[in-house]
mmCIF file of C-alpha atoms in Angstrom:
data_model
loop_
_atom_site.group_PDB
_atom_site.id
_atom_site.type_symbol
_atom_site.label_atom_id
_atom_site.label_comp_id
_atom_site.label_asym_id
_atom_site.label_seq_id
_atom_site.Cartn_x
_atom_site.Cartn_y
_atom_site.Cartn_z
ATOM 1 C CA MET A 100 59.070 103.358 110.488
ATOM 2 C CA ASP A 101 59.670 106.725 108.866
ATOM 3 C CA LYS A 102 63.217 107.198 107.569
ATOM 4 C CA LEU A 103 65.265 110.245 108.531
ATOM 5 C CA ASN A 104 67.122 111.599 105.514
ATOM 6 C CA LEU A 105 69.322 114.638 106.083
ATOM 7 C CA SER A 106 71.954 116.211 103.884
ATOM 8 C CA GLU A 107 75.578 115.768 104.868
ATOM 9 C CA ALA A 108 75.644 119.458 105.853
ATOM 10 C CA GLU A 109 72.677 118.873 108.191
ATOM 11 C CA TRP A 110 74.404 115.825 109.722
ATOM 12 C CA ARG A 111 77.560 117.887 110.289
ATOM 13 C CA GLU A 112 75.501 120.528 112.120
ATOM 14 C CA ARG A 113 73.701 117.932 114.244
ATOM 15 C CA LEU A 114 76.697 115.770 115.230
ATOM 16 C CA THR A 115 80.081 116.383 116.836
ATOM 17 C CA PRO A 116 83.090 115.749 114.556
ATOM 18 C CA VAL A 117 83.746 112.384 116.276
ATOM 19 C CA GLN A 118 80.095 111.364 115.998
ATOM 20 C CA TYR A 119 80.053 112.381 112.339
ATOM 21 C CA HIS A 120 83.152 110.274 111.621
ATOM 22 C CA VAL A 121 81.707 107.171 113.274
ATOM 23 C CA LEU A 122 78.008 107.502 112.446
ATOM 24 C CA ARG A 123 78.218 108.894 108.906
ATOM 25 C CA GLU A 124 81.639 107.672 107.691
ATOM 26 C CA ALA A 125 81.578 104.225 109.383
ATOM 27 C CA GLY A 126 84.561 105.041 111.567
ATOM 28 C CA THR A 127 85.285 103.535 114.956
ATOM 29 C CA GLU A 128 86.364 104.772 118.341
ATOM 30 C CA ARG A 129 89.435 103.312 120.037
ATOM 31 C CA ALA A 130 88.752 100.286 122.237
ATOM 32 C CA PHE A 131 88.166 100.966 125.958
ATOM 33 C CA THR A 132 87.710 104.730 125.404
ATOM 34 C CA GLY A 133 83.940 105.040 124.999
ATOM 35 C CA ASP A 134 81.617 106.329 127.710
ATOM 36 C CA TYR A 135 79.350 103.265 127.583
ATOM 37 C CA ASN A 136 81.916 100.452 127.574
ATOM 38 C CA SER A 137 81.833 99.965 131.369
ATOM 39 C CA PHE A 138 78.527 101.778 131.910
ATOM 40 C CA LYS A 139 76.024 99.896 134.099
ATOM 41 C CA GLY A 140 72.920 102.137 133.963
ATOM 42 C CA ASP A 141 69.413 100.695 133.655
ATOM 43 C CA GLY A 142 67.548 101.950 130.622
ATOM 44 C CA ILE A 143 67.469 102.132 126.847
ATOM 45 C CA PHE A 144 70.377 102.878 124.522
ATOM 46 C CA THR A 145 69.314 105.060 121.590
ATOM 47 C CA CYS A 146 70.823 106.158 118.285
ATOM 48 C CA ALA A 147 72.942 109.257 118.936
ATOM 49 C CA ALA A 148 71.972 110.618 115.519
ATOM 50 C CA CYS A 149 68.171 110.253 115.538
ATOM 51 C CA GLY A 150 67.095 108.975 118.972
ATOM 52 C CA LEU A 151 65.628 105.625 117.856
ATOM 53 C CA ASP A 152 65.591 103.014 120.650
ATOM 54 C CA LEU A 153 68.270 100.438 119.781
ATOM 55 C CA PHE A 154 69.292 98.283 122.764
ATOM 56 C CA ASP A 155 67.991 97.498 126.256
ATOM 57 C CA SER A 156 70.524 97.629 129.088
ATOM 58 C CA ALA A 157 69.237 94.182 130.166
ATOM 59 C CA ASP A 158 70.900 92.794 127.014
ATOM 60 C CA LYS A 159 74.266 94.527 127.612
ATOM 61 C CA TYR A 160 77.239 92.491 128.814
ATOM 62 C CA ASP A 161 80.995 92.830 129.223
ATOM 63 C CA SER A 162 82.550 91.084 126.240
ATOM 64 C CA GLY A 163 86.050 92.290 127.052
ATOM 65 C CA SER A 164 86.278 93.729 123.528
ATOM 66 C CA GLY A 165 86.522 97.366 124.642
ATOM 67 C CA TRP A 166 83.186 98.402 123.146
ATOM 68 C CA PRO A 167 79.654 98.164 124.551
ATOM 69 C CA SER A 168 78.275 94.744 123.654
ATOM 70 C CA PHE A 169 74.698 93.516 123.481
ATOM 71 C CA THR A 170 73.094 90.134 122.774
ATOM 72 C CA GLN A 171 70.266 91.593 120.680
ATOM 73 C CA PRO A 172 68.623 94.813 119.531
ATOM 74 C CA ILE A 173 65.540 96.113 121.332
ATOM 75 C CA ALA A 174 63.474 95.242 118.221
ATOM 76 C CA PRO A 175 64.592 93.351 115.113
ATOM 77 C CA ASP A 176 63.536 96.164 112.785
ATOM 78 C CA HIS A 177 65.472 98.893 114.648
ATOM 79 C CA VAL A 178 68.959 97.707 113.614
ATOM 80 C CA SER A 179 69.759 96.757 110.020
ATOM 81 C CA ASP A 180 72.575 94.446 108.905
ATOM 82 C CA HIS A 181 74.884 95.120 105.956
ATOM 83 C CA ARG A 182 77.802 93.250 104.431
ATOM 84 C CA ASP A 183 81.139 94.895 105.279
ATOM 85 C CA GLU A 184 84.278 93.703 103.490
ATOM 86 C CA SER A 185 86.478 96.671 104.434
ATOM 87 C CA TYR A 186 90.026 96.208 105.711
ATOM 88 C CA GLY A 187 90.211 92.754 104.097
ATOM 89 C CA MET A 188 87.678 91.289 106.557
ATOM 90 C CA ARG A 189 84.190 89.859 106.145
ATOM 91 C CA ARG A 190 81.912 91.306 108.794
ATOM 92 C CA VAL A 191 78.297 92.284 109.314
ATOM 93 C CA GLU A 192 77.875 96.015 109.885
ATOM 94 C CA ASN A 193 74.986 97.319 111.996
ATOM 95 C CA ARG A 194 73.204 100.554 111.127
ATOM 96 C CA CYS A 195 70.290 102.420 112.648
ATOM 97 C CA ALA A 196 67.215 101.427 110.660
ATOM 98 C CA ARG A 197 65.757 104.947 110.824
ATOM 99 C CA CYS A 198 68.714 107.132 109.799
ATOM 100 C CA ASP A 199 71.182 104.586 108.347
ATOM 101 C CA SER A 200 73.948 105.672 110.740
ATOM 102 C CA HIS A 201 76.814 103.263 111.417
ATOM 103 C CA LEU A 202 76.641 101.684 114.872
ATOM 104 C CA GLY A 203 79.191 98.867 114.852
ATOM 105 C CA HIS A 204 79.271 95.190 113.899
ATOM 106 C CA VAL A 205 77.656 91.924 114.976
ATOM 107 C CA PHE A 206 79.674 88.745 115.544
ATOM 108 C CA PRO A 207 78.569 85.121 116.146
ATOM 109 C CA ASP A 208 80.617 84.739 119.357
ATOM 110 C CA GLY A 209 78.234 86.099 121.989
ATOM 111 C CA PRO A 210 76.608 84.440 124.991
ATOM 112 C CA PRO A 211 73.182 82.782 125.142
ATOM 113 C CA PRO A 212 70.396 83.210 124.395
ATOM 114 C CA THR A 213 71.316 84.540 120.927
ATOM 115 C CA GLY A 214 75.003 83.642 120.576
ATOM 116 C CA LEU A 215 75.498 87.097 119.063
ATOM 117 C CA ARG A 216 77.721 90.009 120.080
ATOM 118 C CA TYR A 217 76.543 93.385 118.862
ATOM 119 C CA CYS A 218 79.775 95.365 119.242
ATOM 120 C CA ILE A 219 78.680 99.010 119.182
ATOM 121 C CA ASN A 220 80.594 102.298 119.300
ATOM 122 C CA SER A 221 79.732 104.319 122.423
ATOM 123 C CA VAL A 222 79.712 107.514 120.371
ATOM 124 C CA SER A 223 76.891 105.999 118.276
ATOM 125 C CA LEU A 224 74.691 105.731 121.361
ATOM 126 C CA GLY A 225 72.598 107.888 123.634
ATOM 127 C CA PHE A 226 70.970 106.656 126.848
ATOM 128 C CA LYS A 227 67.548 107.058 128.449
ATOM 129 C CA PRO A 228 67.370 105.885 132.077
ATOM 130 C CA ARG A 229 64.263 103.951 133.181
#
């Protein structure tokens, strides 16, 4: 997959201030405030920064965490994992594999079949209906 590398000025032009904070500075949105937390549409969730397909709505579930949660990415090479030891915690950060934008984190407390919970910021996502 071709990488998308933009300057910080280009990212600031492309993204809203909230998107820039979350996607480029690894921020987070407040729980239960994102557009996709309770969203039930059928389709594909994409990266809000570059449009790469990230998650299928068939893999979305209500984790009760306040953020959209998925059991797996649409393809293993579309979401990359990175060690995150910020705020005194050990977590696994998820980033878009194409543009390296912060999406959220993955936790080992999800339902079958994977046992994983990809906890993703709504502002990091776009949506394409089927």
